Short mmCIF file of C-alpha atoms and ligand atoms in Angstrom, two decimals:
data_model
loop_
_atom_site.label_atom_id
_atom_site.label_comp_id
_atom_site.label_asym_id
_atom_site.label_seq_id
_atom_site.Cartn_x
_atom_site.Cartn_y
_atom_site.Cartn_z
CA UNK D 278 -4.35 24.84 8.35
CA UNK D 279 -2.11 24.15 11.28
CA UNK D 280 1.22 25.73 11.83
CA UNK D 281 2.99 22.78 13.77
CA UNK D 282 5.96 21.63 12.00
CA UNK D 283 7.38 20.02 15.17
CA UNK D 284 8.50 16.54 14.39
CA UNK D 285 8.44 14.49 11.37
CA UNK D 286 9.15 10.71 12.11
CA UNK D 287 11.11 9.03 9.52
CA UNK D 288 8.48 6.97 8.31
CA UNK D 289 10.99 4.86 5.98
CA UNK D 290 11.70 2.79 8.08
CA UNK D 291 10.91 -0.57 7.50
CA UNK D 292 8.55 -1.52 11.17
CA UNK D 293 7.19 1.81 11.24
CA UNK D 294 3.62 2.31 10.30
CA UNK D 295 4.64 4.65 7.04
CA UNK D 296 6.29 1.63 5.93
CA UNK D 297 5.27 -0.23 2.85
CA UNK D 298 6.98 -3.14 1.13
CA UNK D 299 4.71 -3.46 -2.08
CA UNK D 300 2.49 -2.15 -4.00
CA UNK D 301 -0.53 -0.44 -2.99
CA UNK D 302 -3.17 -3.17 -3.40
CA UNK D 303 -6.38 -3.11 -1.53
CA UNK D 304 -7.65 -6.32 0.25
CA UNK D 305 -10.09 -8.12 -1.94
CA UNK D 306 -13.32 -7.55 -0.40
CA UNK D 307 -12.34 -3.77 -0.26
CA UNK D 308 -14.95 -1.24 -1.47
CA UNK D 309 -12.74 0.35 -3.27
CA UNK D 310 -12.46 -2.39 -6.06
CA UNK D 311 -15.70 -1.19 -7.43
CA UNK D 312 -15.33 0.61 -10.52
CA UNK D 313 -18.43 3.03 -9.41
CA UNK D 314 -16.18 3.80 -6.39
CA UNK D 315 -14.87 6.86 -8.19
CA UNK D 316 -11.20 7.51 -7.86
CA UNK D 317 -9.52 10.54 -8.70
CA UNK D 318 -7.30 13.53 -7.95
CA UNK D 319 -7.88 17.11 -7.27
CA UNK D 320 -5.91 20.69 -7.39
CA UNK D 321 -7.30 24.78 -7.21
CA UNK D 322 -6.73 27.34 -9.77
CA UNK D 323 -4.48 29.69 -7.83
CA UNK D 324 -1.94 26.66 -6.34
CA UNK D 325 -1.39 25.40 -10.35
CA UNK D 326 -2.34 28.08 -12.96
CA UNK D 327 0.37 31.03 -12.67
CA UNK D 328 -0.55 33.66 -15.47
CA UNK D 329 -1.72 35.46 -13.00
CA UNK D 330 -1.69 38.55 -15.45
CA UNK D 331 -3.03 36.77 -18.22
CA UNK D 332 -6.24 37.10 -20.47
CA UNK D 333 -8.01 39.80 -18.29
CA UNK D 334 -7.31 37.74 -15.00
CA UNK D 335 -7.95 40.48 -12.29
CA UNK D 336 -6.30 40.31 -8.87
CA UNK D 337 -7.30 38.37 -6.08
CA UNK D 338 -6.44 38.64 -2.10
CA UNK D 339 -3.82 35.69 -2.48
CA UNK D 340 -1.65 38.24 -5.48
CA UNK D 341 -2.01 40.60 -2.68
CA UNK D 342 -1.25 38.32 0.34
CA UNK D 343 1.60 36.53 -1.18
CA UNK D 344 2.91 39.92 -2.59
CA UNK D 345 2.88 41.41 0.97
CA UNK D 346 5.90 40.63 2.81
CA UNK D 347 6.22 37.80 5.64
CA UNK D 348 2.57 36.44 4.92
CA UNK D 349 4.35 33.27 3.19
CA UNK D 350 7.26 31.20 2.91
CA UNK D 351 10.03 32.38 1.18
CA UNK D 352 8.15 35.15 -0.61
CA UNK D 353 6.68 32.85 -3.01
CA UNK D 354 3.68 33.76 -4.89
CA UNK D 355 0.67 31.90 -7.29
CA UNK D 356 2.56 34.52 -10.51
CA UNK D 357 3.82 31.11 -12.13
CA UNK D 358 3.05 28.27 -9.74
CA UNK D 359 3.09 25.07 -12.25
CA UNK D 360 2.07 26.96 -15.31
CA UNK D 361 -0.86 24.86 -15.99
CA UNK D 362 -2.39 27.69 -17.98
CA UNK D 363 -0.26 27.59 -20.22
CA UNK D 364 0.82 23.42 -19.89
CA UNK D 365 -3.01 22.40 -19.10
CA UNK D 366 -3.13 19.97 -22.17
CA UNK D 367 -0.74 17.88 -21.42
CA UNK D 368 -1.58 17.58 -17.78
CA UNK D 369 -4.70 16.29 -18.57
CA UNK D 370 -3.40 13.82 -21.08
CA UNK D 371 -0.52 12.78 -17.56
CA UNK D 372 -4.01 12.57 -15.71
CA UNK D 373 -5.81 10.57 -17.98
CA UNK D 374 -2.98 8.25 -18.81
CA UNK D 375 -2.28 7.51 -14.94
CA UNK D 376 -6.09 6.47 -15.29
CA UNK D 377 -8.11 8.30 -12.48
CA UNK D 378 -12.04 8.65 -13.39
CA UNK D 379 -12.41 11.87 -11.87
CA UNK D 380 -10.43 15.66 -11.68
CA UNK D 381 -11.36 17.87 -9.18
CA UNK D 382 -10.14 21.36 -9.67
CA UNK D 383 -11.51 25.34 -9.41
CA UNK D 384 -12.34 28.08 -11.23
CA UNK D 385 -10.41 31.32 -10.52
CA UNK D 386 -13.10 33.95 -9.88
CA UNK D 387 -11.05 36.82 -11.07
CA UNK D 388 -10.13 35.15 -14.58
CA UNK D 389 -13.80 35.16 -15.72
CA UNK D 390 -15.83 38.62 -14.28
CA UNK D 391 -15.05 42.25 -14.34
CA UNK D 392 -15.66 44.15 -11.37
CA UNK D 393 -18.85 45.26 -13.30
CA UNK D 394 -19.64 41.23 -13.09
CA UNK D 395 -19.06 41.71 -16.78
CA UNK D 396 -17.94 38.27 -18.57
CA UNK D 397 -14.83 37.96 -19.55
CA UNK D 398 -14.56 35.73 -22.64
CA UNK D 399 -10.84 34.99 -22.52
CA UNK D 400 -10.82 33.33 -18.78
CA UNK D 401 -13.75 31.78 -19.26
CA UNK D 402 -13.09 29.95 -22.53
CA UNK D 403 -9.74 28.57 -20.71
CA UNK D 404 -12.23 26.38 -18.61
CA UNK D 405 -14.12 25.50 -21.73
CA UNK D 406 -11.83 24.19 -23.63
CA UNK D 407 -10.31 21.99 -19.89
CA UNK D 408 -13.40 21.27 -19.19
CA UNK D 409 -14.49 20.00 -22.98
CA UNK D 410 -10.74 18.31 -23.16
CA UNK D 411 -11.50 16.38 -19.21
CA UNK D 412 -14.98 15.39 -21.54
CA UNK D 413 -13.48 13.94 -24.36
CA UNK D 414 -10.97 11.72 -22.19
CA UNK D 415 -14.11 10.59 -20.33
CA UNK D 416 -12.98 12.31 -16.76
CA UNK D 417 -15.76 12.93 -14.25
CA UNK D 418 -15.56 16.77 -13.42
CA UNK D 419 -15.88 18.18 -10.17
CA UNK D 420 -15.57 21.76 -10.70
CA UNK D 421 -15.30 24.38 -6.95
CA UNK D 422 -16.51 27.54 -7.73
CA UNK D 423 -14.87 29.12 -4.73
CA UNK D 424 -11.33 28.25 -3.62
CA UNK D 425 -10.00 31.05 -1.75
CA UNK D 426 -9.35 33.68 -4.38
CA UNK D 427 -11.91 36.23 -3.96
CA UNK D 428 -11.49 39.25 -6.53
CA UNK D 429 -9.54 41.74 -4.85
CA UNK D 430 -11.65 44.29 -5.67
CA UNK D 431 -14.46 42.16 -3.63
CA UNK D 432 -12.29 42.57 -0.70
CA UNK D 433 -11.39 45.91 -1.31
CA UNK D 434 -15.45 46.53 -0.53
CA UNK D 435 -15.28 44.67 2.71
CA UNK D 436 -14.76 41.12 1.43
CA UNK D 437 -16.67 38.24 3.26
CA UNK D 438 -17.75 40.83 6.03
CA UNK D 439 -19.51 42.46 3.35
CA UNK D 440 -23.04 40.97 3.09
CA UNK D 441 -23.25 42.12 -0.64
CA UNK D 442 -20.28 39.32 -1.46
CA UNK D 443 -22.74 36.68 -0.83
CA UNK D 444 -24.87 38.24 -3.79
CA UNK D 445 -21.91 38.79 -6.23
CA UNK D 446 -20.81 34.98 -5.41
CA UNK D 447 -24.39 33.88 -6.66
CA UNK D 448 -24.22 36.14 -9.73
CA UNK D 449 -20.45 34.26 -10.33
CA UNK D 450 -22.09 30.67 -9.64
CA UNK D 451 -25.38 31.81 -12.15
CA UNK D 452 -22.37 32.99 -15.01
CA UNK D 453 -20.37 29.68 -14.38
CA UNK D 454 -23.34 27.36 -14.78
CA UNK D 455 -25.04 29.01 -17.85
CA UNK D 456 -21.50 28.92 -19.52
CA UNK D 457 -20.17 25.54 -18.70
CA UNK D 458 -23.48 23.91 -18.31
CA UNK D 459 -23.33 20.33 -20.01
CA UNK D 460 -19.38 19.96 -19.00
CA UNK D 461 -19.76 20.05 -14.81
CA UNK D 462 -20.67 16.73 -13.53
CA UNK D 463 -20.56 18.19 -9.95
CA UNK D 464 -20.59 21.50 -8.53
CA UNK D 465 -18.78 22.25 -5.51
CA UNK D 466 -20.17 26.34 -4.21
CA UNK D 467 -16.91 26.77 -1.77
CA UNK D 468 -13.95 25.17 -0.69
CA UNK D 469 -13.45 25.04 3.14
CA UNK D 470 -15.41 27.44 3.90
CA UNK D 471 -13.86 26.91 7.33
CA UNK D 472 -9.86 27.91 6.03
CA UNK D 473 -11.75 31.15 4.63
CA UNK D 474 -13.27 32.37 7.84
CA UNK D 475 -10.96 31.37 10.46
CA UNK D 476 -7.58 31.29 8.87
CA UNK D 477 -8.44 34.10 6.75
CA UNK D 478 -10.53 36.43 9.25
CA UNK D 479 -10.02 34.42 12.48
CA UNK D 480 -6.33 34.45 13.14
CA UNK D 481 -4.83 36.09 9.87
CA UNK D 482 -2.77 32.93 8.33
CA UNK D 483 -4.53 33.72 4.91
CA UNK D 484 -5.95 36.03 2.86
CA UNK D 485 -6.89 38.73 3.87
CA UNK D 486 -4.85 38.44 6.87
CA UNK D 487 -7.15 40.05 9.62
CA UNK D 488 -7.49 38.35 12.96
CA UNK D 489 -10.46 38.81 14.90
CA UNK D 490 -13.19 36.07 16.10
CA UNK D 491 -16.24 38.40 15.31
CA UNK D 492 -15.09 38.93 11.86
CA UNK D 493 -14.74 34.95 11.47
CA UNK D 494 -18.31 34.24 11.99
CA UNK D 495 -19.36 37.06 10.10
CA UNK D 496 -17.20 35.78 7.60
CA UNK D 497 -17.99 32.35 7.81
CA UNK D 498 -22.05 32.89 7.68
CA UNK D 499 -21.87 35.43 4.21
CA UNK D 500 -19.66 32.37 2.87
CA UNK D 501 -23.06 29.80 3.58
CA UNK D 502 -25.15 32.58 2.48
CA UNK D 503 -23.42 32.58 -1.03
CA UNK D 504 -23.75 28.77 -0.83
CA UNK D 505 -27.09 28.68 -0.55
CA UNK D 506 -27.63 31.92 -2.68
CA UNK D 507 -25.70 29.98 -5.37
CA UNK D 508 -27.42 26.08 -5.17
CA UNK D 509 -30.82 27.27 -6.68
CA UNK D 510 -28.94 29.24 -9.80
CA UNK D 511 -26.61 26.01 -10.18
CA UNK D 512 -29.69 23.89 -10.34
CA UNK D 513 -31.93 25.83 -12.86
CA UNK D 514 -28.73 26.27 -15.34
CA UNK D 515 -27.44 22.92 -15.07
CA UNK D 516 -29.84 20.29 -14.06
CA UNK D 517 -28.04 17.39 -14.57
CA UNK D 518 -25.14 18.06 -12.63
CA UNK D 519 -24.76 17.10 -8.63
CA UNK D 520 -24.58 20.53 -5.82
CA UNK D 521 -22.65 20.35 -3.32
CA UNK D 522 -19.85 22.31 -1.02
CA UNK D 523 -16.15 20.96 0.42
CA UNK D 524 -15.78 21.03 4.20
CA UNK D 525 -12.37 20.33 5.68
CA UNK D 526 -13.19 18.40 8.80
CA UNK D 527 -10.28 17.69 12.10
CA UNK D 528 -10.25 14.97 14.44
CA UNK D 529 -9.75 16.13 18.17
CA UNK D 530 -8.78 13.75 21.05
CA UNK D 531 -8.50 14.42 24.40
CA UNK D 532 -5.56 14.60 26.24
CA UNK D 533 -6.45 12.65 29.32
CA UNK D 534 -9.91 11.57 30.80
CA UNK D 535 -10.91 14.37 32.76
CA UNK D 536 -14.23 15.99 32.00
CA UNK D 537 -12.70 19.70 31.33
CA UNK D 538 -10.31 17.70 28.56
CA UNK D 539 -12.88 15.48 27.23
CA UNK D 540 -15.13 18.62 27.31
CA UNK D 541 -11.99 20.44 25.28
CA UNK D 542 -11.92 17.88 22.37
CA UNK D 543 -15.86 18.09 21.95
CA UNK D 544 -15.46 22.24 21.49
CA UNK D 545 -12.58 21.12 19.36
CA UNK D 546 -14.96 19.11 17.09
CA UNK D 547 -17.48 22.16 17.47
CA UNK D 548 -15.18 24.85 15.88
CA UNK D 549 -13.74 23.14 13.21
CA UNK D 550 -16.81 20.92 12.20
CA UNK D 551 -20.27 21.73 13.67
CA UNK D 552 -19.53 25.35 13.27
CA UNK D 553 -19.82 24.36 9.13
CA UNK D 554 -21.77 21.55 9.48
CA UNK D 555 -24.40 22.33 11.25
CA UNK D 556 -25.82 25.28 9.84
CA UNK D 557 -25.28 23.25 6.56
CA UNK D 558 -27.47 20.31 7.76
CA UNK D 559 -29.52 21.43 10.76
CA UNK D 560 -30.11 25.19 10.12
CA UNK D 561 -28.53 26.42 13.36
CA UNK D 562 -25.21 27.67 14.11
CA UNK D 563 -23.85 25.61 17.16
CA UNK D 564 -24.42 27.13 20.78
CA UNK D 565 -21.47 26.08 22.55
CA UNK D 566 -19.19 27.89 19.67
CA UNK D 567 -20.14 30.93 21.67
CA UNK D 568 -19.01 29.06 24.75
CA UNK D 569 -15.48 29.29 22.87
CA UNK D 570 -15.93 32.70 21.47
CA UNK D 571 -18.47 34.41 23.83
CA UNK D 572 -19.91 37.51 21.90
CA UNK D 573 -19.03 36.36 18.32
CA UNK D 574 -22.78 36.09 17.13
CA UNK D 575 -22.92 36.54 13.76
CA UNK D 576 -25.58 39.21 12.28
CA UNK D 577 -27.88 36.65 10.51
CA UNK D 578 -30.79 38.20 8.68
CA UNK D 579 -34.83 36.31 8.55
CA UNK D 580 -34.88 33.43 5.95
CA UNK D 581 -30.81 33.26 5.96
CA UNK D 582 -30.68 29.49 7.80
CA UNK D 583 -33.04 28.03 5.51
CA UNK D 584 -31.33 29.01 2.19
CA UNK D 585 -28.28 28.14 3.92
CA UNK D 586 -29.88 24.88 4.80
CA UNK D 587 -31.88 23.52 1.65
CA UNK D 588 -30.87 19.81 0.60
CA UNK D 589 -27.39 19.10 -1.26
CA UNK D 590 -26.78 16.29 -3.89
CA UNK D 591 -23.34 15.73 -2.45
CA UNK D 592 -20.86 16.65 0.78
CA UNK D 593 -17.03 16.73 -0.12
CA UNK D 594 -14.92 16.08 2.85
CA UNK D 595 -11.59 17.15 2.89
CA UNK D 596 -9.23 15.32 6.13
CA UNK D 597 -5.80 15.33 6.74
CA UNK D 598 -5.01 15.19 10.69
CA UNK D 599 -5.89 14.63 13.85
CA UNK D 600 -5.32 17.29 16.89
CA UNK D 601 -4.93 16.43 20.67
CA UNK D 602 -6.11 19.00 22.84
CA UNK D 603 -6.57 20.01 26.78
CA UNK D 604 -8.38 22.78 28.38
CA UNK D 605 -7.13 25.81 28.10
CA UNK D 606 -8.05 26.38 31.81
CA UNK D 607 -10.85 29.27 30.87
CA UNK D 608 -13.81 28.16 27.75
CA UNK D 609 -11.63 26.21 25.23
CA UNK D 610 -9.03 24.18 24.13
CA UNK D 611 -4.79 23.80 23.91
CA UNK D 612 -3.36 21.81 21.81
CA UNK D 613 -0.53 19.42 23.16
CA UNK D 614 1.07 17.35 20.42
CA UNK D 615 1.55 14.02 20.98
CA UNK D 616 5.40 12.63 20.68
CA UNK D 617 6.65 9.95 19.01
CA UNK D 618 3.52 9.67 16.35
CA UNK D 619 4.20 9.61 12.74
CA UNK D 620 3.97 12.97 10.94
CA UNK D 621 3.92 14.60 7.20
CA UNK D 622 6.14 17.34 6.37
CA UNK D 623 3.63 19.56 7.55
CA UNK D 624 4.12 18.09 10.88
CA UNK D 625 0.45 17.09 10.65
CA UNK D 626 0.07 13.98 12.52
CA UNK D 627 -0.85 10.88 10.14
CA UNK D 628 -4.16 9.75 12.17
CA UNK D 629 -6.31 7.33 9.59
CA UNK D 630 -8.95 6.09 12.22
CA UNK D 631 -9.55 10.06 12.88
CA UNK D 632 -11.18 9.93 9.25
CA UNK D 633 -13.59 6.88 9.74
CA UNK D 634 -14.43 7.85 13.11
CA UNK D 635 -15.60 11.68 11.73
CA UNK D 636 -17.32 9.68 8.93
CA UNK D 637 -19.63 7.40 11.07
CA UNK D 638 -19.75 10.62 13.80
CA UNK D 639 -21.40 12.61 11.09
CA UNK D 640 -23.75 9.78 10.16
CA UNK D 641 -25.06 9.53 13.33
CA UNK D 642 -25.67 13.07 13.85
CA UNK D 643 -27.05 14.75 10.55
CA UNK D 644 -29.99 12.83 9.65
CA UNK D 645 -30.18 14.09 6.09
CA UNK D 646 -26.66 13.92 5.20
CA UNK D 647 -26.00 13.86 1.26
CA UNK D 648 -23.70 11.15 -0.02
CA UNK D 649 -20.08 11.80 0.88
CA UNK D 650 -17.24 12.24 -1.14
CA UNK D 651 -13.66 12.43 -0.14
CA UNK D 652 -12.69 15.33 -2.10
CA UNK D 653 -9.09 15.93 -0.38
CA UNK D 654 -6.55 13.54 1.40
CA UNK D 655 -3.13 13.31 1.32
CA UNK D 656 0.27 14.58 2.54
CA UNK D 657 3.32 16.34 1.90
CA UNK D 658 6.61 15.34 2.42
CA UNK D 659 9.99 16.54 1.44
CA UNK D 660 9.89 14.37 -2.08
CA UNK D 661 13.24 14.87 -4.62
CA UNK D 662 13.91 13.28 -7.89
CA UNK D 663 16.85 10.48 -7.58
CA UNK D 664 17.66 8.98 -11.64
CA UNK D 665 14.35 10.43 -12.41
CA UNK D 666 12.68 8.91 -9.44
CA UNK D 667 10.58 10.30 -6.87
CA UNK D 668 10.13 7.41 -3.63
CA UNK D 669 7.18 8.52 -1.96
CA UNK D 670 6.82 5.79 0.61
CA UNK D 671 5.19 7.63 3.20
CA UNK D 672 2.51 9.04 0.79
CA UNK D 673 1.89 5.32 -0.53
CA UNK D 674 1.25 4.30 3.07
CA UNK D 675 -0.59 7.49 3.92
CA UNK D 676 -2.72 7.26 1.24
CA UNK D 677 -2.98 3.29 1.88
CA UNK D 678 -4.45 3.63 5.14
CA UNK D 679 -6.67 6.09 4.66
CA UNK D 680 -8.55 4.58 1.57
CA UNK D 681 -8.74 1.50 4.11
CA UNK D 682 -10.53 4.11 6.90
CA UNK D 683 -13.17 5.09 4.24
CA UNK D 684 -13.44 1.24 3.01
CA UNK D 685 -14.35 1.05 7.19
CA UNK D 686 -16.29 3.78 7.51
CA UNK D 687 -18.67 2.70 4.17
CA UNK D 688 -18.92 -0.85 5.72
CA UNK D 689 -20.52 0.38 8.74
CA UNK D 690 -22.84 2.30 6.40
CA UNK D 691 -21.33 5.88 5.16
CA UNK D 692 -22.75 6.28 1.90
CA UNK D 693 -18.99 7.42 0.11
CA UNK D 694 -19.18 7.49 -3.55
CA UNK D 695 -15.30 8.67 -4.25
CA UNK D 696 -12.04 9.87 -3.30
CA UNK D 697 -9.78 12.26 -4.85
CA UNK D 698 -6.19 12.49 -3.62
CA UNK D 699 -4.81 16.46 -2.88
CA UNK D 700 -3.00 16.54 -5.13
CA UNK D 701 -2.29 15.99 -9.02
CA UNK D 702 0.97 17.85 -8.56
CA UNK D 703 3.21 19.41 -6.27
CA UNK D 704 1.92 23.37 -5.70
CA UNK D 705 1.41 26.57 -4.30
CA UNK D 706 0.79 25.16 -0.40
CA UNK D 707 -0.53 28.84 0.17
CA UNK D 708 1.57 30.46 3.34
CA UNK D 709 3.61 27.64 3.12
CA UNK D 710 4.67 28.67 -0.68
CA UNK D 711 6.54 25.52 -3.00
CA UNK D 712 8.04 24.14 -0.14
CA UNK D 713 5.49 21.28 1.30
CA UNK D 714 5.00 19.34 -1.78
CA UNK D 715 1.54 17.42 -1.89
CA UNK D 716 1.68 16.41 -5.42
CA UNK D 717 2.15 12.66 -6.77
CA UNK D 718 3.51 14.31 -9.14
CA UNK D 719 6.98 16.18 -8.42
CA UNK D 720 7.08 19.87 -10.06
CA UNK D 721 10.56 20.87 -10.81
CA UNK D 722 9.90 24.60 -10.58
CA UNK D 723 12.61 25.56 -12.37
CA UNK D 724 12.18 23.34 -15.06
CA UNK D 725 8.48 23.01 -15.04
CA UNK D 726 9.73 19.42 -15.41
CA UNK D 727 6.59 16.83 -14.47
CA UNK D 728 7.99 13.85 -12.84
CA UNK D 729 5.69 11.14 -11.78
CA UNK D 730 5.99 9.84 -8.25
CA UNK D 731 5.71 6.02 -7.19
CA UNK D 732 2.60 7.01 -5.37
CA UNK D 733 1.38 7.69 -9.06
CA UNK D 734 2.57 4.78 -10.50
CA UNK D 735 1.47 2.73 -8.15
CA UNK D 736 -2.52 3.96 -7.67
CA UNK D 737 -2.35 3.70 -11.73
CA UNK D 738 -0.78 0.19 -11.50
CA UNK D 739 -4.27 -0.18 -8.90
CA UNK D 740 -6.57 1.33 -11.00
CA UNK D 741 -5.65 -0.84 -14.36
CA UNK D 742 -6.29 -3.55 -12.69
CA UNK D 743 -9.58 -2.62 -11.57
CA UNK D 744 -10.86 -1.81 -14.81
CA UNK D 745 -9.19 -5.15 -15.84
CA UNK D 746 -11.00 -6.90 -13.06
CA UNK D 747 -14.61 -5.45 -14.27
CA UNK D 748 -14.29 -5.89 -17.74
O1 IFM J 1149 -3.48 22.74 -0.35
C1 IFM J 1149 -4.58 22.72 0.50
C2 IFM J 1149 -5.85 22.87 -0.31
O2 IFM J 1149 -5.86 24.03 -1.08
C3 IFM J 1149 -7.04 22.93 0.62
N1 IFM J 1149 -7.04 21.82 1.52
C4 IFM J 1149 -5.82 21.52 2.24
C5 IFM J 1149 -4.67 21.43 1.27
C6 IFM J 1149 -3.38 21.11 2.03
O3 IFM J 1149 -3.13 22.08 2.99
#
């Protein structure tokens, strides 16, 4: 995601907005006091597993990205990251005793298929037993088949510019679901599929690292063709469970009220939401995104909208920030970052209203939009352990104010079913390494030491309560 690390407001302080005296504690007619409001927390395999050369795990293009120097932070890498292989039972017992109803996390590709697309018993009964554990303590599962860790040797054969990945990523999805049929309660096919293309092919900031518009879109539609390749296996091997995808979605606002800016924040909105969205729910790719990127087509093939279009059970929305933007004077857009807001240690600018406004936006526009669930929110900030405390205040107010947006947005009729906070635990923050820490729970990575935050202890004080309130 964004690179700007600008400012970060001290958000301690007691008038400003990232304050917060007490306890997170919605208002009483808030939507999120219903217990069928599902509540929960999410992570991917590669930012939290390490054994990275464990059990037959192959390589993907982050070992390779991370392992190539200057691509990220400090040279870090996903080779230990917070050991959950190897520590995965007793993070699910922290999870289950902080009380969330739901776990959102990913399957590494390269743990559970050869390159023949042979299985590979080893990786794959590591998500059966997590899976059967999650079960037993009486999580709902969300399970992402694709978060960003393509099989190197997948990428080695063109990766997402290859048309044939599409096919292997429906053979993956038709292996997952016959083998952990029964323990999925939803299926997510990709995570920000956006991130992939454009960060990945568009401008280089992730894996694979190449940087070219035309490969984005190319790269973008085999990612919805493996979608929609995948849905149809997902639903004949495990009928019972919900199909969906994860879109990360960005709030643009225009710098002043001239048409070219106004115009600006519109192909703002275009590129990082219709450009998904769209062929998702209306079967087209979005004209004007060729406005921004004139010539960067993709080749799409007869029949290829409508299996990337066919109805979804569920739509995860991921949000984080909003971006202010002016004309860049030719087709597109500039960002100019406002001063004086409140940021995250991302320097990602804490925007709340930017999330119910996108909600009800995308309500208006896709007629047959699937329920909605918030399957990423949060922030980072620079968190330390003080006498075995962490004092996340920002992150309580973040988190706060945003679970107030998507009470607003489901009052003026968003059908959102749940919200999962990114993340369980401090991670890998991809080319940003250990260093941005996302977690509400701190990872001591020397240590391996699990701390919990207050933001923890609070939403578990919250979600006691609840159940104490419906029973
Ligand atoms: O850490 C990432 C996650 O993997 C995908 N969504 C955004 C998060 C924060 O950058």
């Amino acid at each position: 995601m964004a690179n700007d690390t600008s400012v970060v407001l001290d958000a301690h302080s007691p008038n400003s907005p990232g304050s917060l005296a007490d306890p997170f504690t919605p208002p009483a007619d808030s939507s999120l006091w219903r217990e069928d409001f599902l509540l929960g927390v999410a992570t991917a395999a590669y930012q939290i597993e390490g054994a990275v050369h464990e059990d037959g795990r192959l390589s993907s293009i982050w070992d390779t990205f991370s392992a190539t120097p200057g691509k990220v932070l400090a040279g870090d890498t996903g080779a230990v990251a917070c050991d959950h292989y190897h520590r995965w039972e007793a993070d699910i017992d922290m999870l289950a005793g902080l009380g969330f109803q739901g776990y959102r996390l990913s399957i590494a590709w390269p743990r559970v298929m050869d390159a023949a697309g042979v299985p590979n018993r080893k990786g794959l009964d590591f998500y059966k037993r997590l899976l059967t554990r999650l079960k037993e303590k009486g999580i709902t599962t969300f399970v992402t088949l694709y978060h960003w860790d393509l099989p190197q040797h997948l990428e080695d054969r063109g990766g997402w510019l290859n048309r044939d990945t599409a096919y292997r990523f429906a053979d993956y999805a038709d292996l997952m679901s016959r083998e952990l049929a029964g323990t999925v309660d939803a299926w997510a096919t990709l995570n920000e599929p956006w991130c992939s293309a454009y960060l990945g092919y568009g401008n280089g900031h992730h894996a694979p690292g190449l940087a070219n518009e035309r490969f984005a879109t190319q790269a973008l539609h085999h990612l919805l063709l493996g979608h929609g390749l995948a849905v149809p296996a997902l639903r004949a091997n495990d009928p019972a469970s919900q199909k969906g995808i994860v879109a990360n979605v960005g709030r643009g606002t225009a710098n002043s009220n001239s048409a070219a800016d106004q115009r600006a924040a519109q192909l703002f909105e275009v590129q990082h939401n219709a450009w998904i969205l769209d062929p998702l729910f209306k079967g087209e790719y979005p004209q004007a995104l060729f406005e921004l990127w004139p010539g960067a087509e993709p080749l799409v093939l007869d029949g290829d909208m409508r299996t990337i279009s066919a109805p979804l059970d569920f739509l995860g929305i991921n949000y984080y920030f909003r971006t202010n933007v002016a004309s860049d004077g030719a087709h597109g857009f500039t960002d100019v970052p406002l001063e004086g807001v409140e940021r995250t240690q991302m320097g990602w600018e804490v925007y709340p209203d930017g999330l119910r406004d996108l909600l009800t936006g995308f309500k208006e526009n896709y007629a047959n939009l699937p329920p909605i669930y918030i399957t990423e929110n949060g922030m980072a900030s620079n968190d330390q352990v003080t006498d075995g405390k962490v004092d996340d205040t920002q992150r309580i107010s973040y988190l706060k104010r945003h679970l107030a947006a998507v009470d607003q947005a489901i009052k003026a009729g968003v059908n959102i079913r749940g919200y999962f906070v990114w993340s369980l635990m401090d991670n890998f923050e991809w080319a940003f390494g250990y260093e941005r820490r996302f977690g509400i729970v701190h990872i001591d990575y020397t240590t391996q030491q699990r701390t919990l935050k207050r933001s923890a202890e609070l939403l578990a004080k919250f979600l006691k309560e609840r159940k104490a309130q419906a029973s």
